[in-house]
CSV table of C-alpha atoms and ligand atoms in Angstrom, one decimal:
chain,number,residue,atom,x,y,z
A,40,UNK,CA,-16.2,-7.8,-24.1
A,41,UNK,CA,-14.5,-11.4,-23.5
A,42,UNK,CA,-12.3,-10.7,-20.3
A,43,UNK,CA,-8.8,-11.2,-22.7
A,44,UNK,CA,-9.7,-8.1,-24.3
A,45,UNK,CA,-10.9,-6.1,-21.3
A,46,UNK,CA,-7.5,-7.0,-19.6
A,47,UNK,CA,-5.4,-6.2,-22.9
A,48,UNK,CA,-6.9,-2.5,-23.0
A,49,UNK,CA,-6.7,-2.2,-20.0
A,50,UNK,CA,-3.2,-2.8,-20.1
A,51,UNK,CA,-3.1,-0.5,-22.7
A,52,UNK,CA,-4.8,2.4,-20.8
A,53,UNK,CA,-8.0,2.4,-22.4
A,54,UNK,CA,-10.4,4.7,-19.8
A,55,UNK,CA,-13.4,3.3,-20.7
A,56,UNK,CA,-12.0,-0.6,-20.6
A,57,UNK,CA,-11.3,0.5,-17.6
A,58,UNK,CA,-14.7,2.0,-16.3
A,59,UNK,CA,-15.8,-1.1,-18.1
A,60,UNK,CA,-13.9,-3.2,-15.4
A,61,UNK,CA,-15.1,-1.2,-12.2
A,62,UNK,CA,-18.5,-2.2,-13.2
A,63,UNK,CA,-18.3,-5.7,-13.1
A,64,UNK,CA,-16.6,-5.7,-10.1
A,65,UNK,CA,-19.2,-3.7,-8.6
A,66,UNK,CA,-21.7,-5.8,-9.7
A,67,UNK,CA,-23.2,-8.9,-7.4
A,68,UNK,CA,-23.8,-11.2,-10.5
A,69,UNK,CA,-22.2,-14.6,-9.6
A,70,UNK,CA,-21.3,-15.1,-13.4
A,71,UNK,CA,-19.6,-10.9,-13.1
A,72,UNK,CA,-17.6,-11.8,-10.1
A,73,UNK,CA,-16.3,-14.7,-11.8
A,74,UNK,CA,-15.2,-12.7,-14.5
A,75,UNK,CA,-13.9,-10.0,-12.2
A,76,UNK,CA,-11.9,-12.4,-10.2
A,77,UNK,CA,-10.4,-14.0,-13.4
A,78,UNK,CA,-9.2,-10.0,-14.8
A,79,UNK,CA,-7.6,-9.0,-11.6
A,80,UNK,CA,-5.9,-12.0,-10.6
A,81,UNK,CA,-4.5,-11.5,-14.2
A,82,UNK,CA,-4.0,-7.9,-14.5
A,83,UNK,CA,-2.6,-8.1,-11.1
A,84,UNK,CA,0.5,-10.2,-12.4
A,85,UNK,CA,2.1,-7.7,-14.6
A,86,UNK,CA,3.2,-6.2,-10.9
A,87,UNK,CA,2.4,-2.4,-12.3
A,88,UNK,CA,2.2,-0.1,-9.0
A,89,UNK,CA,0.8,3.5,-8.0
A,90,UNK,CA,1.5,5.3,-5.4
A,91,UNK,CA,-2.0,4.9,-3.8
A,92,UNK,CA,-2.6,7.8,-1.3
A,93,UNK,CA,-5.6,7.9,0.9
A,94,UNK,CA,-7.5,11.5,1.7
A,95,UNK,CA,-10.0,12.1,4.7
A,96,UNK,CA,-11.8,15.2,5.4
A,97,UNK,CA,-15.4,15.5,6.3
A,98,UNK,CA,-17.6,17.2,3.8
A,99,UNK,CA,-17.0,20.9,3.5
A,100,UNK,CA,-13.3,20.7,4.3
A,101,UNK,CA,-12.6,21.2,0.6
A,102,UNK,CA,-11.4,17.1,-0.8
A,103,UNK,CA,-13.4,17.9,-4.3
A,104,UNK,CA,-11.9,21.4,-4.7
A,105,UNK,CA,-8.1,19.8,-3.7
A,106,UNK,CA,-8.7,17.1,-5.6
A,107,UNK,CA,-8.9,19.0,-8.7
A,108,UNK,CA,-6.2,21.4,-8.1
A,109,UNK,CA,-3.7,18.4,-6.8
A,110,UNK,CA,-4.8,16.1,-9.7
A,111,UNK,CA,-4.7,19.0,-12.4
A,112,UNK,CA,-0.6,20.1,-10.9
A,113,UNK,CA,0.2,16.0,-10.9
A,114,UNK,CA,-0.8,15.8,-14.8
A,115,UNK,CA,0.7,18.6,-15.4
A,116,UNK,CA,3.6,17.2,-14.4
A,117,UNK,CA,3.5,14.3,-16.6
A,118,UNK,CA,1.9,11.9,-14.4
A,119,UNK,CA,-1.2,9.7,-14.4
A,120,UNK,CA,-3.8,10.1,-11.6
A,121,UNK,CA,-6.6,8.3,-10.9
A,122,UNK,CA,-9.5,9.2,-8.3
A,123,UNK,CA,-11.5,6.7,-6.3
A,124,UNK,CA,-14.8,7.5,-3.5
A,125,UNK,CA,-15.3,5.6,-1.2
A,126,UNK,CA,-18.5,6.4,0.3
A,127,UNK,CA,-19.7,4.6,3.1
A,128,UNK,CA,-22.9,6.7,3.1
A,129,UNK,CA,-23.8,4.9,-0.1
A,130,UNK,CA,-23.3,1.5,2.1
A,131,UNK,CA,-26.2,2.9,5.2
A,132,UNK,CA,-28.5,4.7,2.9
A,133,UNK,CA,-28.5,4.4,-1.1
A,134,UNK,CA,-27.4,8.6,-0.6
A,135,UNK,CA,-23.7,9.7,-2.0
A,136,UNK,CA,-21.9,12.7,-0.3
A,137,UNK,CA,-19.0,11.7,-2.3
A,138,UNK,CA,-19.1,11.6,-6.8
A,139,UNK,CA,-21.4,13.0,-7.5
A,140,UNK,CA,-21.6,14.2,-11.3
A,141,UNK,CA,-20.5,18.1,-10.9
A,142,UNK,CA,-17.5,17.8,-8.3
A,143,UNK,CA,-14.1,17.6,-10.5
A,144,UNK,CA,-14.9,18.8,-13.5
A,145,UNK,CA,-12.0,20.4,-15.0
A,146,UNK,CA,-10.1,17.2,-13.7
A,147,UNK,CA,-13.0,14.5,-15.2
A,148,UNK,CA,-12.0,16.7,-18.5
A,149,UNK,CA,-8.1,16.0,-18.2
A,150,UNK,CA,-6.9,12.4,-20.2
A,151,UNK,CA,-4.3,12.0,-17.8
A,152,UNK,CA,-7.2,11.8,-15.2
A,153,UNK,CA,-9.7,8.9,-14.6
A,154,UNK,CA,-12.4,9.7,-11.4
A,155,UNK,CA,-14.4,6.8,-10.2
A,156,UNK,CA,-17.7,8.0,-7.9
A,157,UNK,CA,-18.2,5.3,-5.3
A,158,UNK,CA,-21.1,3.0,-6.4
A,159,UNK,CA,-24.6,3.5,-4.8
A,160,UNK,CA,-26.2,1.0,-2.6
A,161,UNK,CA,-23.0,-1.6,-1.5
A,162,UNK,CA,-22.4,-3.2,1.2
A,163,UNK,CA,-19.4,-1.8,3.5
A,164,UNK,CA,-17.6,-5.5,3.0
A,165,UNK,CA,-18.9,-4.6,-0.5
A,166,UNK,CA,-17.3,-1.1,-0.5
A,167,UNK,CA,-13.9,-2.5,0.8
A,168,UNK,CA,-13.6,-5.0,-1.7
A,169,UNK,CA,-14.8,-2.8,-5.0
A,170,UNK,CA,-12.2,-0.3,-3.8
A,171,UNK,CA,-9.7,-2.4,-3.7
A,172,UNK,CA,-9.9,-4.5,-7.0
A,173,UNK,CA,-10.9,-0.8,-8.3
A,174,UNK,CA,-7.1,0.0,-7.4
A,175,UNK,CA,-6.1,-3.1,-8.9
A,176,UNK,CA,-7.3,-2.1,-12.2
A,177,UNK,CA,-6.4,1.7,-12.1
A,178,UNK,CA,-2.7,0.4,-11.1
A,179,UNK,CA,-2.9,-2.0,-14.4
A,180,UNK,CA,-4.1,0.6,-16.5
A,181,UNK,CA,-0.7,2.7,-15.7
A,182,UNK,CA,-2.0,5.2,-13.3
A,183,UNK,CA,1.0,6.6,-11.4
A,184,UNK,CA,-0.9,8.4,-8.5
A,185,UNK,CA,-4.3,6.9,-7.4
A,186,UNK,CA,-6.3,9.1,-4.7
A,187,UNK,CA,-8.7,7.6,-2.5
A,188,UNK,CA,-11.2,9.9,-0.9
A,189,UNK,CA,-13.3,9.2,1.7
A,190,UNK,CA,-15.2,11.2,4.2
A,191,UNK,CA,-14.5,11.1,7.7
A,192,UNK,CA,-16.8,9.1,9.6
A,193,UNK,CA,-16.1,6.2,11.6
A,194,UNK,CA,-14.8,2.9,9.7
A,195,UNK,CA,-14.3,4.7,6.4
A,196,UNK,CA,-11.5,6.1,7.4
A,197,UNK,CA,-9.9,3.2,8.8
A,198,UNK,CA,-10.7,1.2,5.5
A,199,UNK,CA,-8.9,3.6,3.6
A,200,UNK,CA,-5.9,4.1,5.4
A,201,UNK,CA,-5.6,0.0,5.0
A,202,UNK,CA,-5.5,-0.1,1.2
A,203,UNK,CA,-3.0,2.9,1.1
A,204,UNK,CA,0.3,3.8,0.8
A,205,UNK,CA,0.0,7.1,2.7
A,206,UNK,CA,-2.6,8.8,4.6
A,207,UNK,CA,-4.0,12.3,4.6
A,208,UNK,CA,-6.1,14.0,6.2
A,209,UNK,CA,-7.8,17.3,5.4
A,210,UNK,CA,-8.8,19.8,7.7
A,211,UNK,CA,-9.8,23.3,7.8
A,212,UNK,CA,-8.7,25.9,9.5
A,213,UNK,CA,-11.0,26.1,13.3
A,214,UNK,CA,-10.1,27.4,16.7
A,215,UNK,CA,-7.9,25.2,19.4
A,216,UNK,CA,-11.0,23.8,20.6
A,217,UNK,CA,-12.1,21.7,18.0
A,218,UNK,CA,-8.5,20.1,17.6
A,219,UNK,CA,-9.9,17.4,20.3
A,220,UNK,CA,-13.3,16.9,17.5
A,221,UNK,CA,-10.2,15.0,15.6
A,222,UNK,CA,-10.4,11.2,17.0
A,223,UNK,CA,-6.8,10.3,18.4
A,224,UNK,CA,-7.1,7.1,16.2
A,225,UNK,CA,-7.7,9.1,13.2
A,226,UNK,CA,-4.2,11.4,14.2
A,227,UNK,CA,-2.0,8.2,15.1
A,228,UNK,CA,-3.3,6.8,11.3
A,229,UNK,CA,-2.1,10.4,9.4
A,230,UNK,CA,0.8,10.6,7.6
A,231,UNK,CA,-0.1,13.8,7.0
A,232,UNK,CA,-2.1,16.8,7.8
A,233,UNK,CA,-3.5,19.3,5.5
A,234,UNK,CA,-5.2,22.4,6.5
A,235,UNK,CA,-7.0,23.3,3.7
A,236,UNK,CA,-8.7,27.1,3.2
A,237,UNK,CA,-5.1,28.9,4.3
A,238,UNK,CA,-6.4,31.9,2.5
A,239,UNK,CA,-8.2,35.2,3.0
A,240,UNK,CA,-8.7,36.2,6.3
A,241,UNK,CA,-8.9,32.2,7.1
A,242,UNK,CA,-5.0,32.3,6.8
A,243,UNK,CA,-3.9,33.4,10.0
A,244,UNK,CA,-6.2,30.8,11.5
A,245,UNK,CA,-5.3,28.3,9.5
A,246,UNK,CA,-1.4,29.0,10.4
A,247,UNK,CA,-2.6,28.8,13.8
A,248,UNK,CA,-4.4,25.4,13.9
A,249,UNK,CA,-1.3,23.9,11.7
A,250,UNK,CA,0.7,24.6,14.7
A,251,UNK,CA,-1.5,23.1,17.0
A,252,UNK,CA,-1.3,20.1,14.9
A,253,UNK,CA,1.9,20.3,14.6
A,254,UNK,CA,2.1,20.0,18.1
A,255,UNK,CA,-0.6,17.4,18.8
A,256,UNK,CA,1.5,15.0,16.1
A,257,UNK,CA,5.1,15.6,18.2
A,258,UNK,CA,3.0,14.3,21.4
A,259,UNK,CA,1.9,10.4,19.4
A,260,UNK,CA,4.0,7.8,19.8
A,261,UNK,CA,6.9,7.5,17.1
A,262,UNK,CA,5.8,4.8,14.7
A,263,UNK,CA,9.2,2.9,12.6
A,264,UNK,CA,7.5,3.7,9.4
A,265,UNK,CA,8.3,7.3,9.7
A,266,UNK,CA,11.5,9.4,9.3
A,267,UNK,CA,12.3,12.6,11.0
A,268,UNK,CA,10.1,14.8,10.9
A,269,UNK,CA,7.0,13.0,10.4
A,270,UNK,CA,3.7,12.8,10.5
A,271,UNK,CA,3.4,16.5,9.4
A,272,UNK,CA,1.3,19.1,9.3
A,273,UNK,CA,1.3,21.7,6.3
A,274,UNK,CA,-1.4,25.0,5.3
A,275,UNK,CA,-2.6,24.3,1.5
A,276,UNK,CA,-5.5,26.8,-0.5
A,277,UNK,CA,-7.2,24.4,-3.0
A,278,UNK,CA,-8.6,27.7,-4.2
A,279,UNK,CA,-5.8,29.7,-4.6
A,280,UNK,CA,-3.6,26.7,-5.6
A,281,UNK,CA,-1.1,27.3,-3.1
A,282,UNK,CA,1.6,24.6,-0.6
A,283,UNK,CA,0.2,21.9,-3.3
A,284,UNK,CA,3.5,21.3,-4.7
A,285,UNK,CA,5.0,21.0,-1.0
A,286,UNK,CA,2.5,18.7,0.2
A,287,UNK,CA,3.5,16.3,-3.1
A,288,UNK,CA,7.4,16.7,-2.2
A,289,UNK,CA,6.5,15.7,1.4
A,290,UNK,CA,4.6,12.3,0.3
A,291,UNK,CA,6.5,11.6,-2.2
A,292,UNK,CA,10.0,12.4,0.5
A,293,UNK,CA,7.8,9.7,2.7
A,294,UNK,CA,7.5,7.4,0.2
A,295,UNK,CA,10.6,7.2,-1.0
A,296,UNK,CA,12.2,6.8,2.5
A,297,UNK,CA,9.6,4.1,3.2
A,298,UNK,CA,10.6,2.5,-0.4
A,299,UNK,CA,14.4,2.5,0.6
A,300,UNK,CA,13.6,1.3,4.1
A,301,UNK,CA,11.3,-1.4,3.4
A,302,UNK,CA,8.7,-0.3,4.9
A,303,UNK,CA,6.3,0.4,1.7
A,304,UNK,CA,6.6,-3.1,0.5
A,305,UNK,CA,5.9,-4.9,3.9
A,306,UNK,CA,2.8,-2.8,4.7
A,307,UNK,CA,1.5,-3.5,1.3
A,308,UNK,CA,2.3,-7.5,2.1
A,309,UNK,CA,1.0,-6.6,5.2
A,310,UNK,CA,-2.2,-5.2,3.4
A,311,UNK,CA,-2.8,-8.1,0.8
A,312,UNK,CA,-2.7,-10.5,3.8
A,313,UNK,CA,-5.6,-8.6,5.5
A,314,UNK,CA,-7.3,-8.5,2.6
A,315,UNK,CA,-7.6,-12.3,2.1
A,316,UNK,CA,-8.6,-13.0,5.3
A,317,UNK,CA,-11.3,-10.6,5.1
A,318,UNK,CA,-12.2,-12.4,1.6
A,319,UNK,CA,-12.2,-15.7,4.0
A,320,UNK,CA,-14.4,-14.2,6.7
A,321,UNK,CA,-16.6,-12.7,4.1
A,322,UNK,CA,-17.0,-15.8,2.2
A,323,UNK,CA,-18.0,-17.7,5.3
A,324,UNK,CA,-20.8,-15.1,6.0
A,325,UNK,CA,-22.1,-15.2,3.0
A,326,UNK,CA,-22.4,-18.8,2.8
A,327,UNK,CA,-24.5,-18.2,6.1
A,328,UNK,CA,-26.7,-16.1,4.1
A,329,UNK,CA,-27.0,-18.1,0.9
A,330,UNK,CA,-30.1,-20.5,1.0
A,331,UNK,CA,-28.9,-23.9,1.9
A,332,UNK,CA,-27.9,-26.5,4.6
A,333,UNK,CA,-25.5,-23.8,6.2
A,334,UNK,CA,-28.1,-21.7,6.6
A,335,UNK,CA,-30.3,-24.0,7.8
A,336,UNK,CA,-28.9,-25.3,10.6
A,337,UNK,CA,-28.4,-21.7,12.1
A,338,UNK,CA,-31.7,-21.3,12.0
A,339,UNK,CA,-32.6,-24.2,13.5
A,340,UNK,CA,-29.9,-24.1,16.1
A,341,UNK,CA,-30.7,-20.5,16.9
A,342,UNK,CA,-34.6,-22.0,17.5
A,343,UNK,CA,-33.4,-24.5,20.2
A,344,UNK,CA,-31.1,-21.9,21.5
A,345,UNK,CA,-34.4,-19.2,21.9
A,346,UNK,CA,-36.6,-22.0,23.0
A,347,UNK,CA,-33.8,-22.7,26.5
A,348,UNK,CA,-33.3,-26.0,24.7
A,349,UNK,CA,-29.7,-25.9,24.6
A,350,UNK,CA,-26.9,-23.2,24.9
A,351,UNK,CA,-25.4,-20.3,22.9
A,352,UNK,CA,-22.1,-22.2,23.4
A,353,UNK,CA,-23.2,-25.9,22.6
A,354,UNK,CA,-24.9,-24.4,19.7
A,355,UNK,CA,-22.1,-22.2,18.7
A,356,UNK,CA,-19.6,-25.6,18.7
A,357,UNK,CA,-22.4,-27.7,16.9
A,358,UNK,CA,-22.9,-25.3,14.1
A,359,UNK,CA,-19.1,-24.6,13.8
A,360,UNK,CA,-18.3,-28.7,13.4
A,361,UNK,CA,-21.1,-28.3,10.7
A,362,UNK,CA,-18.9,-26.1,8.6
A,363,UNK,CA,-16.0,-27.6,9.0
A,364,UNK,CA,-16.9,-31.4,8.0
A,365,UNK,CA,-17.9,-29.8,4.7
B,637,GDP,P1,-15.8,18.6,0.1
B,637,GDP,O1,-17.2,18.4,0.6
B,637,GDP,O2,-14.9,18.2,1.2
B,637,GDP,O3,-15.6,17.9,-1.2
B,637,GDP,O4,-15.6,20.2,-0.1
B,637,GDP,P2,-15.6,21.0,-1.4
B,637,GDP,O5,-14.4,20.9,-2.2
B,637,GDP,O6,-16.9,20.8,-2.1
B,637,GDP,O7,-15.6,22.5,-0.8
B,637,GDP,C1,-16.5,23.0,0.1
B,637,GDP,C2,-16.5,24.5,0.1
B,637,GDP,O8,-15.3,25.0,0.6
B,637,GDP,C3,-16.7,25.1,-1.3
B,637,GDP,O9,-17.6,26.2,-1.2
B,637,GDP,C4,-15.3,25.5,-1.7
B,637,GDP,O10,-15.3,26.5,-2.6
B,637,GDP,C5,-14.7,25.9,-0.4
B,637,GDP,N1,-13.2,25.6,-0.4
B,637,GDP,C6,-12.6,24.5,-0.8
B,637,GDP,N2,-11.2,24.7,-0.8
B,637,GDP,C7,-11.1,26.0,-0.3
B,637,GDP,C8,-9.9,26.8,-0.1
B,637,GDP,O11,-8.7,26.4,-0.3
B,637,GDP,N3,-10.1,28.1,0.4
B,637,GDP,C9,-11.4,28.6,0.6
B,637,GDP,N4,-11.4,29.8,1.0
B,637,GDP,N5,-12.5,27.8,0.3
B,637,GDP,C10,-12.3,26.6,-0.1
């Protein structure tokens, strides 16, 4: 498919245009990422936008099973939603704990719905990039929600809460102890806090470590981007389908405050900046890596640095001056 067309159905909401498109992004062809780079710069211009919402939870906590009970209410309600892994596990070992082909079924079914499993075997830059172009193309293809799960460990979760709108973060229900297992910089990045499994005989606990939460989130430092009130923490049962509705009212309260108050469209200006200096800093590894005079001379400086025959410093400067009188 010539790119034209692939952008026009796209456009048009064509899913499998669409799937089409996360593909070649994903792929490490030089003649694909051409072609990618061409679509979304493109696409990117109509200036269509989703609310994109970030979800953390470590694997267990119940993401799949919200997913599909959040997704299934939101199309229900009219709306478009789109669902995005990113799996840094795929990055470290070729394994998924995220997409794989049974989770979501009801909600793969749904033609409001589009999921996307995160792609085996990337690189983390790799991962950050694909996700983000994959938004791109989900927010061209008239996707009104687009969910981005990831699970929580380490970076992940920082990556995600930089291409998003909001941030939430699943929990289940435990006792007071394992509050401080939640890293403060994973806390000071939630918008909100869901704890999942509020049902059965999990429910009193669950009410219990909400209120802890609660507590822990009054004690952070107040950040401008919120209103009263917020971060929050709220009980949801993905299982029994229940506080789903509340926990859309209070992102969608967020981000319409943040829309009125500027704050959504300078963190997403905020965001796009980041992202092209990452692009830049990515670019000038990778032109480390490729085979050529770059790559040359750092081996050959790193040589005389091993051998004592000059400094890490000198050799750092030399190799520096290289790249730049390209
Ligand atoms: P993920 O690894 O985070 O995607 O978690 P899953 O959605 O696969 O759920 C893990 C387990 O928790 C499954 O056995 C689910 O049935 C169960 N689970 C998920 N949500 C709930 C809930 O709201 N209540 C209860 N009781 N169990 C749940």
């Amino acid at each position: 498919m010539q790119t034209d067309e692939m952008a026009d159905r796209i456009l048009a909401g064509d899913r499998r245009a669409l799937a089409r498109a996360i593909t070649l992004i994903e792929s490490g062809r030089a003649d694909h990422r051409a072609q990618a780079t061409t679509l979304t710069d493109r696409l990117v211009r109509e200036g269509r936008q989703a609310l994109r919402i970030g979800l953390s939870g470590t694997p267990g906590v119940g993401k799949s099973t919200f997913i599909e009970a959040f997704g299934m209410m939101l199309t229900a309600q009219g709306l478009k939603v789109a669902v995005l892994a990113v799996d840094p596990s795929s990055a470290r070992s070729g394994g998924s704990i995220l997409g794989d082909k049974t989770r979501m079924e009801r909600l793969s079914r749904d033609p409001n719905a589009f999921i996307r499993p995160s792609p085996s075997q990337a690189q983390m830059g790799g991962v950050a990039r694909r996700s983000r172009e994959a938004i791109l193309l989900c927010e061209a293809a008239g996707y009104d929600v687009i969910l981005i799960e990831t699970v929580g460990v380490g970076q992940s979760e920082t990556m995600v809460a930089g291409m998003a709108d909001l941030f939430v973060l699943l929990l289940a229900p435990a006792g007071g102890d394992e509050l401080q297992g939640v890293k403060r910089g994973i806390m000071e990045m939630a918008d909100l806090i869901l704890i999942n499994k509020a049902d059965g005989e999990l429910k009193s606990t669950a009410t219990r470590t909400c209120a802890d939460y609660a507590g822990a989130l009054r004690l952070l430092r107040k950040r401008a981007q919120d209103p009263e009130g917020y971060p929050r923490a709220m009980t949801v049962s993905a299982v029994e389908e229940t506080g789903l509705q509340a926990a859309w009212d209070a992102m969608t309260v967020l981000a319409d405050w943040r829309r009125a108050e500027g704050y959504f469209d300078r963190n997403r200006a905020e965001q796009a900046r980041g992202w092209f200096e990452e692009e830049v800093r990515e670019g000038l590894l990778a032109e480390l890596r490729r085979p050529g005079p770059a790559r040359d001379a750092l081996a050959r400086l790193g040589a005389r640095v091993q051998a004592g025959e000059t400094s890490a410093t000198a050799a750092a400067q030399e190799m520096l001056a290289l790249l730049g009188r390209r």
